[in-house]
């Protein structure tokens, strides 16, 4: 049982080391290997109320001048006439449509049976959808129900609402820019045309816009701006040029706005410093585990021993019993040695700047105190200077995607070593979802369980044998006593 307990503790220690290595690997993957984390850009706008800017990591460091002549707007279609009804009055947009008779200058309209709105739409960018349908059931649907159906029909790309004060319906394109259109299909039902007329779109025709220019239709406009003196137009207010995304918020042709992009030195510095801190933390914990003192005079306690001790005594005893189970472990020791080699070996290749091809050249070195087991030390000034001078070279130092050890970046090397070390530990100690037969310690535990089972069977057999012997002895004693009593009775009886 003590051997089994030691193996279980050792298995758990190995798995805790794997969790530490996985933690380091996750940090490297989530931070060091991503351009979005390492090569961030710092962007500024001299007037963020007019123009805001973001930049991808690939954006150049530039200063641009922009003037906003006009911002992009959406096209709107508003019913020319207010909705009027004969009864019941006033019009209730939440009541079923078949309750009302709508009145316009062109006549009266009422709706009883189900019909379908069939629309053709064109977006400002020229894409179009023909024959988009919305089903209307006047006995079940109110005006607000129909509006909800139209808003939920994504192919239409429009937003609709009812203005209860003016008693008008407003359509607007979901996309900014000029030349958007909403037309009734040329083969639309008569009730579809009558429905739009009843809502006040009296200029609607089959095959034509639901509202005409100047009679309810306000055409959207494109964004117009000058970038470094060059006039450009865009359908939307947000657009990307040279990996820099601009968002226009207001027009003011008299104002010149400065846009500046630069390397976010703090972002890369913090990622690298975070890596150094995480690396030092992880190797510190692993080194502490493989250098723990082993106390062989403190085997695991039996249940009987625990019953005679206090909780504090048990805690102190087991602290020593668990200590040193991974002392000088070859898998962990070789993994740490390889990681040190990964970090401080030179990186070569066509994408590597020779001025920054080793970690010490960006200000990261090993502690001179050998007791710290390869702890990394940062020269913050030197690291910031390297980032400011050539951030891409610093990124490549960590992430060069080479075909062999020499041409792989430091992060790539470390992840390979961590993966290999984790694999070896799993072969030794497995993981929670594995069965015992899939790893070495598990197989040893199964062997011990079989030994324990066999010993228990032997103990049971011995116990049974002793009981049989004891019973036989008891029976023999009883027979001897009976014979003795008989003889005594016979003897004393004869003397009388």
mmCIF file of C-alpha atoms in Angstrom, residues 224-399:
data_model
loop_
_atom_site.group_PDB
_atom_site.id
_atom_site.type_symbol
_atom_site.label_atom_id
_atom_site.label_comp_id
_atom_site.label_asym_id
_atom_site.label_seq_id
_atom_site.Cartn_x
_atom_site.Cartn_y
_atom_site.Cartn_z
ATOM 1 C CA UNK A 224 -16.068 62.152 -50.013
ATOM 2 C CA UNK A 225 -12.674 63.077 -48.573
ATOM 3 C CA UNK A 226 -9.181 64.233 -49.437
ATOM 4 C CA UNK A 227 -6.301 62.011 -48.288
ATOM 5 C CA UNK A 228 -2.992 63.832 -48.528
ATOM 6 C CA UNK A 229 -4.566 66.130 -51.128
ATOM 7 C CA UNK A 230 -6.061 63.329 -53.255
ATOM 8 C CA UNK A 231 -9.873 63.308 -53.497
ATOM 9 C CA UNK A 232 -11.556 59.950 -53.020
ATOM 10 C CA UNK A 233 -15.089 58.579 -52.545
ATOM 11 C CA UNK A 234 -16.289 55.525 -50.631
ATOM 12 C CA UNK A 235 -19.712 53.949 -50.224
ATOM 13 C CA UNK A 236 -19.212 53.621 -46.457
ATOM 14 C CA UNK A 237 -17.827 55.830 -43.729
ATOM 15 C CA UNK A 238 -15.498 53.071 -42.545
ATOM 16 C CA UNK A 239 -12.843 51.919 -45.008
ATOM 17 C CA UNK A 240 -9.278 50.584 -45.022
ATOM 18 C CA UNK A 241 -6.308 51.966 -46.961
ATOM 19 C CA UNK A 242 -2.811 50.472 -46.501
ATOM 20 C CA UNK A 243 -3.928 48.455 -43.440
ATOM 21 C CA UNK A 244 -5.184 51.635 -41.750
ATOM 22 C CA UNK A 245 -8.939 51.737 -41.081
ATOM 23 C CA UNK A 246 -10.578 55.154 -41.071
ATOM 24 C CA UNK A 247 -14.052 55.935 -39.705
ATOM 25 C CA UNK A 248 -15.514 59.269 -40.815
ATOM 26 C CA UNK A 249 -17.880 60.827 -38.289
ATOM 27 C CA UNK A 250 -18.590 64.349 -39.480
ATOM 28 C CA UNK A 251 -17.887 66.537 -42.504
ATOM 29 C CA UNK A 252 -15.902 69.760 -42.323
ATOM 30 C CA UNK A 253 -14.089 70.618 -45.580
ATOM 31 C CA UNK A 254 -12.282 73.480 -43.853
ATOM 32 C CA UNK A 255 -10.570 71.244 -41.288
ATOM 33 C CA UNK A 256 -7.399 69.231 -41.932
ATOM 34 C CA UNK A 257 -7.009 66.274 -39.576
ATOM 35 C CA UNK A 258 -3.644 64.620 -38.877
ATOM 36 C CA UNK A 259 -3.516 60.829 -38.629
ATOM 37 C CA UNK A 260 -0.362 59.277 -37.162
ATOM 38 C CA UNK A 261 0.556 55.595 -36.895
ATOM 39 C CA UNK A 262 3.591 54.293 -35.016
ATOM 40 C CA UNK A 263 4.844 51.093 -33.422
ATOM 41 C CA UNK A 264 3.255 50.393 -30.052
ATOM 42 C CA UNK A 265 6.511 49.800 -28.204
ATOM 43 C CA UNK A 266 4.752 49.262 -24.877
ATOM 44 C CA UNK A 267 2.559 46.483 -26.284
ATOM 45 C CA UNK A 268 5.490 44.406 -27.588
ATOM 46 C CA UNK A 269 7.592 45.173 -24.522
ATOM 47 C CA UNK A 270 4.825 44.014 -22.185
ATOM 48 C CA UNK A 271 4.300 40.773 -24.136
ATOM 49 C CA UNK A 272 8.023 39.939 -24.025
ATOM 50 C CA UNK A 273 8.316 40.929 -20.365
ATOM 51 C CA UNK A 274 5.264 38.790 -19.625
ATOM 52 C CA UNK A 275 6.968 35.865 -21.350
ATOM 53 C CA UNK A 276 10.154 36.335 -19.334
ATOM 54 C CA UNK A 277 8.168 36.508 -16.089
ATOM 55 C CA UNK A 278 6.159 33.407 -17.013
ATOM 56 C CA UNK A 279 9.279 31.491 -18.096
ATOM 57 C CA UNK A 280 11.087 32.371 -14.858
ATOM 58 C CA UNK A 281 8.041 31.364 -12.803
ATOM 59 C CA UNK A 282 7.647 27.992 -14.539
ATOM 60 C CA UNK A 283 11.300 26.935 -14.573
ATOM 61 C CA UNK A 284 11.570 28.090 -10.958
ATOM 62 C CA UNK A 285 8.777 25.739 -9.918
ATOM 63 C CA UNK A 286 10.144 22.834 -11.967
ATOM 64 C CA UNK A 287 13.692 23.327 -10.659
ATOM 65 C CA UNK A 288 12.340 23.461 -7.113
ATOM 66 C CA UNK A 289 10.550 20.150 -7.684
ATOM 67 C CA UNK A 290 13.523 18.272 -9.147
ATOM 68 C CA UNK A 291 15.844 19.555 -6.395
ATOM 69 C CA UNK A 292 13.560 18.674 -3.457
ATOM 70 C CA UNK A 293 15.114 16.702 -0.626
ATOM 71 C CA UNK A 294 14.006 13.057 -0.437
ATOM 72 C CA UNK A 295 13.177 11.829 3.068
ATOM 73 C CA UNK A 296 13.223 8.054 2.823
ATOM 74 C CA UNK A 297 12.636 7.699 6.563
ATOM 75 C CA UNK A 298 9.157 9.125 6.080
ATOM 76 C CA UNK A 299 7.123 6.515 4.177
ATOM 77 C CA UNK A 300 3.381 7.039 3.627
ATOM 78 C CA UNK A 301 1.351 6.579 6.782
ATOM 79 C CA UNK A 302 -0.959 3.638 7.249
ATOM 80 C CA UNK A 303 -4.534 4.160 8.409
ATOM 81 C CA UNK A 304 -3.593 2.742 11.811
ATOM 82 C CA UNK A 305 -0.716 5.217 12.155
ATOM 83 C CA UNK A 306 -2.950 8.145 11.199
ATOM 84 C CA UNK A 307 -5.425 7.208 13.923
ATOM 85 C CA UNK A 308 -2.694 7.750 16.515
ATOM 86 C CA UNK A 309 -1.651 11.203 15.172
ATOM 87 C CA UNK A 310 -3.140 14.699 15.065
ATOM 88 C CA UNK A 311 -4.048 16.378 11.770
ATOM 89 C CA UNK A 312 -1.031 18.688 12.063
ATOM 90 C CA UNK A 313 1.294 15.751 12.663
ATOM 91 C CA UNK A 314 -0.162 13.951 9.650
ATOM 92 C CA UNK A 315 0.280 17.092 7.503
ATOM 93 C CA UNK A 316 3.929 17.555 8.503
ATOM 94 C CA UNK A 317 4.695 13.862 8.027
ATOM 95 C CA UNK A 318 3.114 13.692 4.561
ATOM 96 C CA UNK A 319 4.891 16.892 3.531
ATOM 97 C CA UNK A 320 8.185 15.057 4.011
ATOM 98 C CA UNK A 321 6.821 11.791 2.597
ATOM 99 C CA UNK A 322 5.811 13.572 -0.645
ATOM 100 C CA UNK A 323 9.052 15.517 -0.944
ATOM 101 C CA UNK A 324 11.634 14.620 -3.570
ATOM 102 C CA UNK A 325 9.556 12.149 -5.589
ATOM 103 C CA UNK A 326 10.811 13.820 -8.804
ATOM 104 C CA UNK A 327 14.307 14.595 -7.525
ATOM 105 C CA UNK A 328 16.829 14.736 -10.407
ATOM 106 C CA UNK A 329 14.163 13.479 -12.814
ATOM 107 C CA UNK A 330 15.806 12.937 -16.208
ATOM 108 C CA UNK A 331 12.773 13.949 -18.297
ATOM 109 C CA UNK A 332 12.335 17.310 -16.588
ATOM 110 C CA UNK A 333 16.084 17.988 -16.308
ATOM 111 C CA UNK A 334 16.695 17.337 -20.001
ATOM 112 C CA UNK A 335 13.625 19.412 -20.908
ATOM 113 C CA UNK A 336 14.937 22.418 -18.949
ATOM 114 C CA UNK A 337 18.396 22.019 -20.500
ATOM 115 C CA UNK A 338 16.899 21.972 -23.995
ATOM 116 C CA UNK A 339 14.799 25.072 -23.263
ATOM 117 C CA UNK A 340 17.927 26.968 -22.203
ATOM 118 C CA UNK A 341 19.567 25.875 -25.462
ATOM 119 C CA UNK A 342 16.448 26.955 -27.404
ATOM 120 C CA UNK A 343 16.547 30.415 -25.876
ATOM 121 C CA UNK A 344 20.183 31.298 -26.169
ATOM 122 C CA UNK A 345 21.131 29.701 -29.500
ATOM 123 C CA UNK A 346 21.527 32.013 -32.458
ATOM 124 C CA UNK A 347 18.652 32.233 -34.968
ATOM 125 C CA UNK A 348 19.661 32.320 -38.630
ATOM 126 C CA UNK A 349 17.780 32.695 -41.898
ATOM 127 C CA UNK A 350 16.905 35.148 -44.646
ATOM 128 C CA UNK A 351 14.249 36.943 -42.546
ATOM 129 C CA UNK A 352 16.570 37.475 -39.588
ATOM 130 C CA UNK A 353 18.302 40.801 -38.958
ATOM 131 C CA UNK A 354 21.913 39.970 -38.039
ATOM 132 C CA UNK A 355 21.815 42.729 -35.439
ATOM 133 C CA UNK A 356 19.020 40.897 -33.624
ATOM 134 C CA UNK A 357 19.690 37.189 -34.118
ATOM 135 C CA UNK A 358 20.250 36.232 -30.483
ATOM 136 C CA UNK A 359 18.296 37.072 -27.351
ATOM 137 C CA UNK A 360 21.108 38.969 -25.633
ATOM 138 C CA UNK A 361 21.092 41.515 -28.484
ATOM 139 C CA UNK A 362 17.627 42.687 -27.459
ATOM 140 C CA UNK A 363 18.587 42.900 -23.783
ATOM 141 C CA UNK A 364 17.627 39.471 -22.391
ATOM 142 C CA UNK A 365 20.362 37.472 -20.666
ATOM 143 C CA UNK A 366 20.787 34.758 -18.040
ATOM 144 C CA UNK A 367 21.275 35.534 -14.373
ATOM 145 C CA UNK A 368 24.917 35.273 -13.289
ATOM 146 C CA UNK A 369 23.789 33.523 -10.095
ATOM 147 C CA UNK A 370 24.033 29.798 -10.854
ATOM 148 C CA UNK A 371 21.614 29.070 -8.000
ATOM 149 C CA UNK A 372 18.832 30.693 -10.060
ATOM 150 C CA UNK A 373 19.098 27.914 -12.675
ATOM 151 C CA UNK A 374 18.955 29.964 -15.866
ATOM 152 C CA UNK A 375 16.593 32.729 -14.764
ATOM 153 C CA UNK A 376 16.179 35.396 -17.470
ATOM 154 C CA UNK A 377 17.103 39.031 -16.811
ATOM 155 C CA UNK A 378 15.782 41.960 -18.898
ATOM 156 C CA UNK A 379 17.647 45.136 -19.721
ATOM 157 C CA UNK A 380 14.477 47.194 -20.265
ATOM 158 C CA UNK A 381 16.235 50.105 -21.979
ATOM 159 C CA UNK A 382 17.992 47.844 -24.479
ATOM 160 C CA UNK A 383 14.791 45.910 -25.203
ATOM 161 C CA UNK A 384 12.807 49.098 -25.864
ATOM 162 C CA UNK A 385 15.558 50.393 -28.168
ATOM 163 C CA UNK A 386 15.480 47.168 -30.193
ATOM 164 C CA UNK A 387 11.680 47.335 -30.525
ATOM 165 C CA UNK A 388 11.774 50.969 -31.607
ATOM 166 C CA UNK A 389 14.578 50.303 -34.110
ATOM 167 C CA UNK A 390 13.188 47.201 -35.828
ATOM 168 C CA UNK A 391 10.049 45.668 -34.299
ATOM 169 C CA UNK A 392 9.697 43.178 -37.152
ATOM 170 C CA UNK A 393 13.220 41.860 -36.499
ATOM 171 C CA UNK A 394 12.331 41.316 -32.839
ATOM 172 C CA UNK A 395 9.155 39.508 -33.892
ATOM 173 C CA UNK A 396 11.110 37.278 -36.312
ATOM 174 C CA UNK A 397 13.668 36.452 -33.610
ATOM 175 C CA UNK A 398 10.850 34.732 -31.745
ATOM 176 C CA UNK A 399 8.735 33.517 -34.670
#
